[in-house]
Amino acid sequence: MSVELSFRDNLAFLTLNRPEALNALSFAVLREISAAFDEVKASDARALVVCGRGGKAFCAGADIKELRGRSMVAQREGAVFGQSVFRQLDQLLMPSVAVINGYAFGGGLELALACTFRVATPSARMGLPEIRLGLVPGYGGTQRLPRLVGPARALELIMSGRTVDAAEAERIGLANRVVDDGDPHQIGQDFCAQFIGYSAIASMLARQAVLRACDVSLEEGLRIEADLSTLAFQSDDAEEGMRAFIEKRKPQFSDR
Ligand code: CO8
């Protein structure tokens, strides 16, 4: 198996395990990732950590050896398939965090872009180098990168194919944070610790509101926010959170 899925302490860990090819995304690997996302969706994990085994790469992108010599129809189907797999991350009720140590190129960076958060170690190197292969990103990079870093920066990175190091990634908002090297699972777990203790309902509704912010007008977005924040008030967790504040104690959230 080129994809390992494990569960620990309320978290799911998806680990790309094809280090001999720098965890490159063959179509077989993409199918395994898709099945793993389905399993995560059906679990009671509160967050998903995505990382790569081998220490050298998170993921070096789509499997270039497999992409050559295919028909245009097959390439388009491949792009749509890869997009649909990464889209599964948006549809999870829980947030996801990519732990990027080493290379995250092409489809590998697109996988990280589809996660809710990105944490980089100092060895992280990121980019969309497709232009250097005469290609264009096909797994969501042209759409998610500008939403994250703005259209001018995204265009520069996509049209030059240049590599961004960890410090620059953090500065331009591509990475949420740079942390010391270490075990990727532990890094992911430490990052998730800041939000997994809160109500899963409030967390899900807040994430949905922000995810939709980029796709709709401000007016529509404010309507969505009013609806989702009103919905949050209906939860037992909201009642518990406000009561605990007044009673000066720590809230006990139940995800109801
Ligand atoms: N695909 C297939 N194999 C790869 C890939 C890849 N993306 N990246 C690395 N490998 C393999 C190498 O071929 C090599 O295998 P072997 O030993 O059998 O030759 C092994 O991994 C180790 O790689 P290197 O020897 O190259 O390691 P280096 O440390 O010298 O270099 C790099 C590391 C800089 C990361 C280098 O491997 C590299 O540049 N890789 C390619 C990065 C890249 O261009 N990624 C973008 C790919 S295109 C894409 O992602 C989207 C295409 C559009 C999708 C549309 C869908 C239909």
Coordinates of N, CA, C and O in Angstrom, one line a residue, residues 152-256:
A152 N -1.7 37.9 -8.0 CA -0.4 38.3 -8.6 C 0.7 37.3 -8.1 O 1.5 36.9 -9.0
R153 N 0.7 37.0 -6.9 CA 1.7 36.0 -6.4 C 1.5 34.6 -7.0 O 2.4 33.9 -7.4
A154 N 0.2 34.2 -7.1 CA -0.1 32.9 -7.7 C 0.4 32.9 -9.2 O 1.0 31.9 -9.6
L155 N 0.1 33.9 -9.9 CA 0.5 34.0 -11.3 C 2.1 33.9 -11.4 O 2.6 33.2 -12.3
E156 N 2.7 34.6 -10.6 CA 4.2 34.6 -10.6 C 4.7 33.2 -10.4 O 5.6 32.7 -11.1
L157 N 4.2 32.5 -9.3 CA 4.7 31.2 -9.0 C 4.3 30.2 -10.1 O 5.1 29.3 -10.4
I158 N 3.1 30.3 -10.6 CA 2.7 29.3 -11.7 C 3.4 29.6 -13.0 O 3.8 28.6 -13.7
M159 N 3.6 30.8 -13.3 CA 4.3 31.1 -14.6 C 5.8 31.0 -14.6 O 6.4 30.8 -15.6
S160 N 6.4 31.1 -13.4 CA 7.8 30.9 -13.3 C 8.2 29.5 -12.9 O 9.3 29.0 -13.1
G161 N 7.3 28.8 -12.2 CA 7.5 27.5 -11.7 C 8.6 27.5 -10.6 O 9.1 26.4 -10.2
R162 N 8.8 28.6 -10.0 CA 9.9 28.7 -9.0 C 9.6 28.1 -7.7 O 8.4 27.9 -7.3
T163 N 10.6 27.7 -7.0 CA 10.5 27.1 -5.7 C 10.5 28.1 -4.5 O 11.3 29.0 -4.5
V164 N 9.6 27.9 -3.6 CA 9.4 28.8 -2.4 C 10.0 28.0 -1.2 O 9.6 26.8 -1.0
D165 N 10.8 28.6 -0.4 CA 11.2 27.9 0.8 C 10.2 28.1 2.0 O 9.3 28.9 1.8
A166 N 10.5 27.5 3.1 CA 9.6 27.5 4.2 C 9.3 29.0 4.7 O 8.1 29.3 4.9
A167 N 10.4 29.8 4.8 CA 10.2 31.1 5.4 C 9.3 32.0 4.4 O 8.4 32.7 4.9
E168 N 9.6 31.9 3.1 CA 8.8 32.6 2.2 C 7.3 32.1 2.2 O 6.4 32.9 2.1
A169 N 7.2 30.8 2.3 CA 5.8 30.2 2.3 C 5.0 30.8 3.4 O 3.8 31.2 3.3
E170 N 5.7 30.9 4.6 CA 4.9 31.5 5.8 C 4.6 33.0 5.5 O 3.5 33.4 5.8
R171 N 5.6 33.7 5.0 CA 5.4 35.1 4.8 C 4.3 35.4 3.8 O 3.5 36.4 4.0
I172 N 4.1 34.6 2.8 CA 3.1 34.9 1.8 C 1.7 34.2 2.1 O 0.8 34.4 1.3
G173 N 1.7 33.5 3.2 CA 0.5 32.9 3.6 C 0.2 31.5 3.0 O -0.9 30.9 3.1
L174 N 1.3 31.0 2.3 CA 1.1 29.6 1.8 C 1.2 28.6 2.9 O 0.5 27.5 2.8
A175 N 2.0 28.8 3.9 CA 2.1 28.0 5.1 C 1.5 28.8 6.2 O 1.8 30.0 6.4
N176 N 0.8 28.1 7.1 CA 0.3 28.8 8.3 C 1.4 29.0 9.3 O 1.4 30.1 10.0
R177 N 2.4 28.1 9.3 CA 3.4 28.2 10.3 C 4.6 27.4 9.9 O 4.4 26.3 9.2
V178 N 5.8 27.8 10.3 CA 7.0 27.0 10.2 C 7.4 26.5 11.6 O 7.4 27.2 12.5
V179 N 7.6 25.2 11.7 CA 7.9 24.6 13.0 C 9.2 23.8 12.8 O 9.7 23.5 11.7
D180 N 9.8 23.5 14.0 CA 11.1 22.7 13.9 C 10.9 21.3 13.3 O 9.8 20.8 13.3
D181 N 12.0 20.8 12.7 CA 11.9 19.4 12.2 C 11.5 18.5 13.3 O 11.7 18.7 14.5
G182 N 10.8 17.4 12.9 CA 10.4 16.4 13.9 C 9.6 15.3 13.2 O 9.4 15.3 12.0
D183 N 9.0 14.5 14.0 CA 8.1 13.4 13.5 C 6.8 14.1 12.9 O 6.1 14.9 13.6
P184 N 6.5 13.9 11.6 CA 5.4 14.6 11.0 C 4.0 14.4 11.8 O 3.2 15.3 11.9
H185 N 3.8 13.2 12.2 CA 2.6 12.9 13.0 C 2.5 13.8 14.2 O 1.4 14.4 14.5
Q186 N 3.6 13.9 14.9 CA 3.6 14.7 16.2 C 3.4 16.2 15.8 O 2.7 16.9 16.5
I187 N 4.1 16.6 14.7 CA 3.9 18.0 14.3 C 2.4 18.3 14.0 O 1.9 19.3 14.5
G188 N 1.8 17.4 13.3 CA 0.4 17.5 13.0 C -0.5 17.6 14.2 O -1.4 18.4 14.4
Q189 N -0.1 16.6 15.1 CA -0.9 16.5 16.4 C -0.8 17.8 17.2 O -1.8 18.3 17.7
D190 N 0.5 18.3 17.3 CA 0.7 19.6 18.1 C -0.1 20.7 17.4 O -0.7 21.5 18.1
F191 N -0.1 20.8 16.1 CA -0.9 21.9 15.4 C -2.4 21.8 15.7 O -3.0 22.8 16.0
C192 N -2.9 20.5 15.6 CA -4.3 20.3 15.8 C -4.8 20.6 17.3 O -5.9 20.9 17.5
A193 N -3.8 20.5 18.2 CA -4.2 20.6 19.6 C -4.9 22.0 19.9 O -5.7 22.1 20.8
Q194 N -4.6 23.0 19.1 CA -5.1 24.3 19.3 C -6.6 24.4 19.0 O -7.3 25.4 19.4
F195 N -7.1 23.4 18.2 CA -8.6 23.6 17.9 C -9.4 22.3 18.2 O -10.6 22.4 18.2
I196 N -8.8 21.1 18.4 CA -9.7 20.0 18.5 C -10.5 19.9 19.8 O -11.4 19.1 19.8
G197 N -10.2 20.7 20.8 CA -10.9 20.6 22.0 C -12.2 21.3 22.0 O -13.0 21.2 22.9
Y198 N -12.4 22.1 21.0 CA -13.7 22.9 21.0 C -14.8 22.1 20.4 O -14.6 21.0 19.9
S199 N -16.0 22.7 20.4 CA -17.2 22.0 19.9 C -17.0 21.7 18.4 O -16.7 22.6 17.6
A200 N -17.2 20.5 18.0 CA -17.0 20.1 16.6 C -18.0 20.8 15.7 O -17.8 21.1 14.6
I201 N -19.2 21.1 16.3 CA -20.3 21.8 15.6 C -19.9 23.2 15.2 O -19.9 23.6 14.1
A202 N -19.4 23.9 16.3 CA -19.0 25.3 16.0 C -17.8 25.4 15.1 O -17.7 26.2 14.1
S203 N -16.9 24.4 15.2 CA -15.7 24.4 14.4 C -16.1 24.1 12.9 O -15.6 24.8 12.0
M204 N -17.1 23.2 12.7 CA -17.5 22.9 11.4 C -18.2 24.1 10.7 O -18.0 24.4 9.5
L205 N -19.1 24.7 11.5 CA -19.9 25.8 10.9 C -18.9 27.0 10.6 O -19.1 27.7 9.5
A206 N -18.0 27.3 11.5 CA -17.0 28.4 11.2 C -16.2 28.1 9.9 O -16.0 28.9 9.1
R207 N -15.8 26.8 9.8 CA -15.0 26.4 8.6 C -15.8 26.5 7.3 O -15.4 27.1 6.3
Q208 N -17.1 26.1 7.4 CA -17.9 26.2 6.2 C -18.1 27.7 5.8 O -18.1 28.0 4.6
A209 N -18.3 28.6 6.8 CA -18.5 30.0 6.5 C -17.3 30.6 5.8 O -17.4 31.2 4.8
V210 N -16.1 30.2 6.3 CA -14.9 30.8 5.7 C -14.6 30.2 4.3 O -14.3 30.9 3.4
L211 N -14.8 28.8 4.2 CA -14.6 28.2 2.9 C -15.5 28.8 1.8 O -15.0 28.9 0.7
R212 N -16.7 29.2 2.2 CA -17.6 29.8 1.2 C -17.3 31.2 0.9 O -17.8 31.8 -0.1
A213 N -16.5 31.9 1.8 CA -16.3 33.3 1.6 C -15.7 33.7 0.3 O -16.0 34.7 -0.3
C214 N -14.8 32.8 -0.2 CA -14.1 33.1 -1.5 C -14.9 32.9 -2.7 O -14.5 33.3 -3.8
D215 N -16.1 32.2 -2.6 CA -16.8 31.8 -3.8 C -18.1 32.7 -4.0 O -18.7 32.6 -5.0
V216 N -18.4 33.6 -3.0 CA -19.7 34.3 -3.2 C -19.4 35.8 -2.9 O -18.3 36.2 -2.4
S217 N -20.4 36.6 -3.3 CA -20.3 38.1 -3.0 C -20.3 38.3 -1.5 O -20.7 37.5 -0.7
L218 N -19.8 39.5 -1.1 CA -19.8 39.8 0.3 C -21.3 39.7 0.9 O -21.5 39.2 2.0
E219 N -22.2 40.2 0.1 CA -23.6 40.2 0.6 C -24.1 38.8 0.9 O -24.7 38.5 1.9
E220 N -23.8 37.9 -0.1 CA -24.2 36.5 0.0 C -23.4 35.9 1.2 O -24.0 35.1 2.0
G221 N -22.1 36.2 1.3 CA -21.3 35.7 2.4 C -21.8 36.1 3.8 O -21.9 35.3 4.7
L222 N -22.3 37.3 3.9 CA -22.8 37.8 5.2 C -24.1 37.1 5.5 O -24.3 36.7 6.7
R223 N -24.9 36.7 4.5 CA -26.1 36.0 4.7 C -25.8 34.6 5.2 O -26.4 34.1 6.2
I224 N -24.8 34.0 4.6 CA -24.3 32.6 5.0 C -23.8 32.7 6.4 O -24.2 31.8 7.3
E225 N -23.1 33.7 6.8 CA -22.5 33.9 8.1 C -23.7 34.0 9.1 O -23.7 33.4 10.2
A226 N -24.7 34.8 8.8 CA -25.8 35.0 9.7 C -26.5 33.7 9.9 O -26.9 33.3 11.0
D227 N -26.7 32.9 8.8 CA -27.4 31.6 9.0 C -26.6 30.7 9.8 O -27.2 30.0 10.7
L228 N -25.3 30.5 9.5 CA -24.5 29.5 10.2 C -24.3 29.9 11.7 O -24.3 29.1 12.6
S229 N -24.1 31.2 11.9 CA -23.9 31.6 13.3 C -25.2 31.5 14.1 O -25.2 31.1 15.3
T230 N -26.3 31.7 13.5 CA -27.6 31.4 14.2 C -27.8 30.0 14.5 O -28.2 29.6 15.6
L231 N -27.4 29.1 13.5 CA -27.4 27.7 13.7 C -26.6 27.2 14.9 O -27.0 26.4 15.7
A232 N -25.4 27.8 15.0 CA -24.5 27.5 16.2 C -25.2 27.7 17.5 O -25.1 26.9 18.4
F233 N -26.1 28.7 17.6 CA -26.8 29.0 18.9 C -27.7 27.9 19.3 O -28.1 27.8 20.4
Q234 N -28.1 27.1 18.3 CA -29.1 26.0 18.6 C -28.4 24.8 19.2 O -29.1 23.9 19.7
S235 N -27.1 24.8 19.3 CA -26.4 23.6 19.8 C -26.3 23.6 21.3 O -26.3 24.6 22.0
D236 N -26.3 22.4 21.9 CA -26.1 22.2 23.3 C -24.7 22.8 23.7 O -24.6 23.4 24.8
D237 N -23.8 22.7 22.8 CA -22.4 23.2 23.0 C -22.4 24.7 23.2 O -21.7 25.3 24.1
A238 N -23.3 25.4 22.5 CA -23.3 26.9 22.6 C -23.9 27.2 24.0 O -23.3 28.1 24.7
E239 N -24.9 26.5 24.4 CA -25.5 26.7 25.8 C -24.5 26.4 26.8 O -24.3 27.2 27.8
E240 N -23.8 25.3 26.7 CA -22.7 24.9 27.6 C -21.6 25.9 27.7 O -21.1 26.3 28.7
G241 N -21.1 26.4 26.5 CA -20.0 27.3 26.4 C -20.4 28.7 27.1 O -19.6 29.2 27.9
M242 N -21.6 29.2 26.9 CA -22.0 30.4 27.5 C -22.2 30.3 29.0 O -21.8 31.1 29.8
R243 N -22.8 29.1 29.4 CA -23.1 28.9 30.8 C -21.8 28.8 31.6 O -21.6 29.3 32.6
A244 N -20.8 28.0 30.9 CA -19.5 27.8 31.6 C -18.8 29.2 31.8 O -18.2 29.4 32.8
F245 N -18.9 30.1 30.8 CA -18.3 31.4 31.0 C -18.9 32.1 32.2 O -18.2 32.6 33.0
I246 N -20.2 32.1 32.3 CA -20.9 32.8 33.4 C -20.5 32.2 34.7 O -20.3 32.8 35.7
E247 N -20.4 30.8 34.7 CA -20.1 30.1 36.0 C -18.6 30.0 36.2 O -18.2 29.4 37.2
K248 N -17.8 30.7 35.4 CA -16.4 30.8 35.5 C -15.7 29.4 35.6 O -15.0 29.1 36.6
R249 N -16.1 28.5 34.7 CA -15.5 27.2 34.7 C -15.2 26.8 33.2 O -15.6 27.5 32.3
K250 N -14.4 25.7 33.0 CA -14.1 25.3 31.7 C -15.3 24.5 31.1 O -15.9 23.7 31.7
P251 N -15.6 24.8 29.8 CA -16.8 24.2 29.2 C -16.5 22.7 28.9 O -15.4 22.3 28.6
Q252 N -17.6 21.9 29.0 CA -17.5 20.5 28.6 C -18.3 20.3 27.4 O -19.5 20.1 27.4
F253 N -17.7 20.4 26.2 CA -18.4 20.3 25.0 C -18.8 18.8 24.6 O -18.0 17.9 24.9
S254 N -20.0 18.6 24.1 CA -20.4 17.2 23.8 C -20.7 17.0 22.3 O -21.1 15.9 21.9
D255 N -20.4 18.0 21.5 CA -20.6 17.9 20.0 C -22.1 17.7 19.7 O -22.4 17.1 18.7
R256 N -23.0 18.2 20.5 CA -24.4 18.1 20.3 C -25.0 19.5 20.2 O -24.5 20.4 20.8

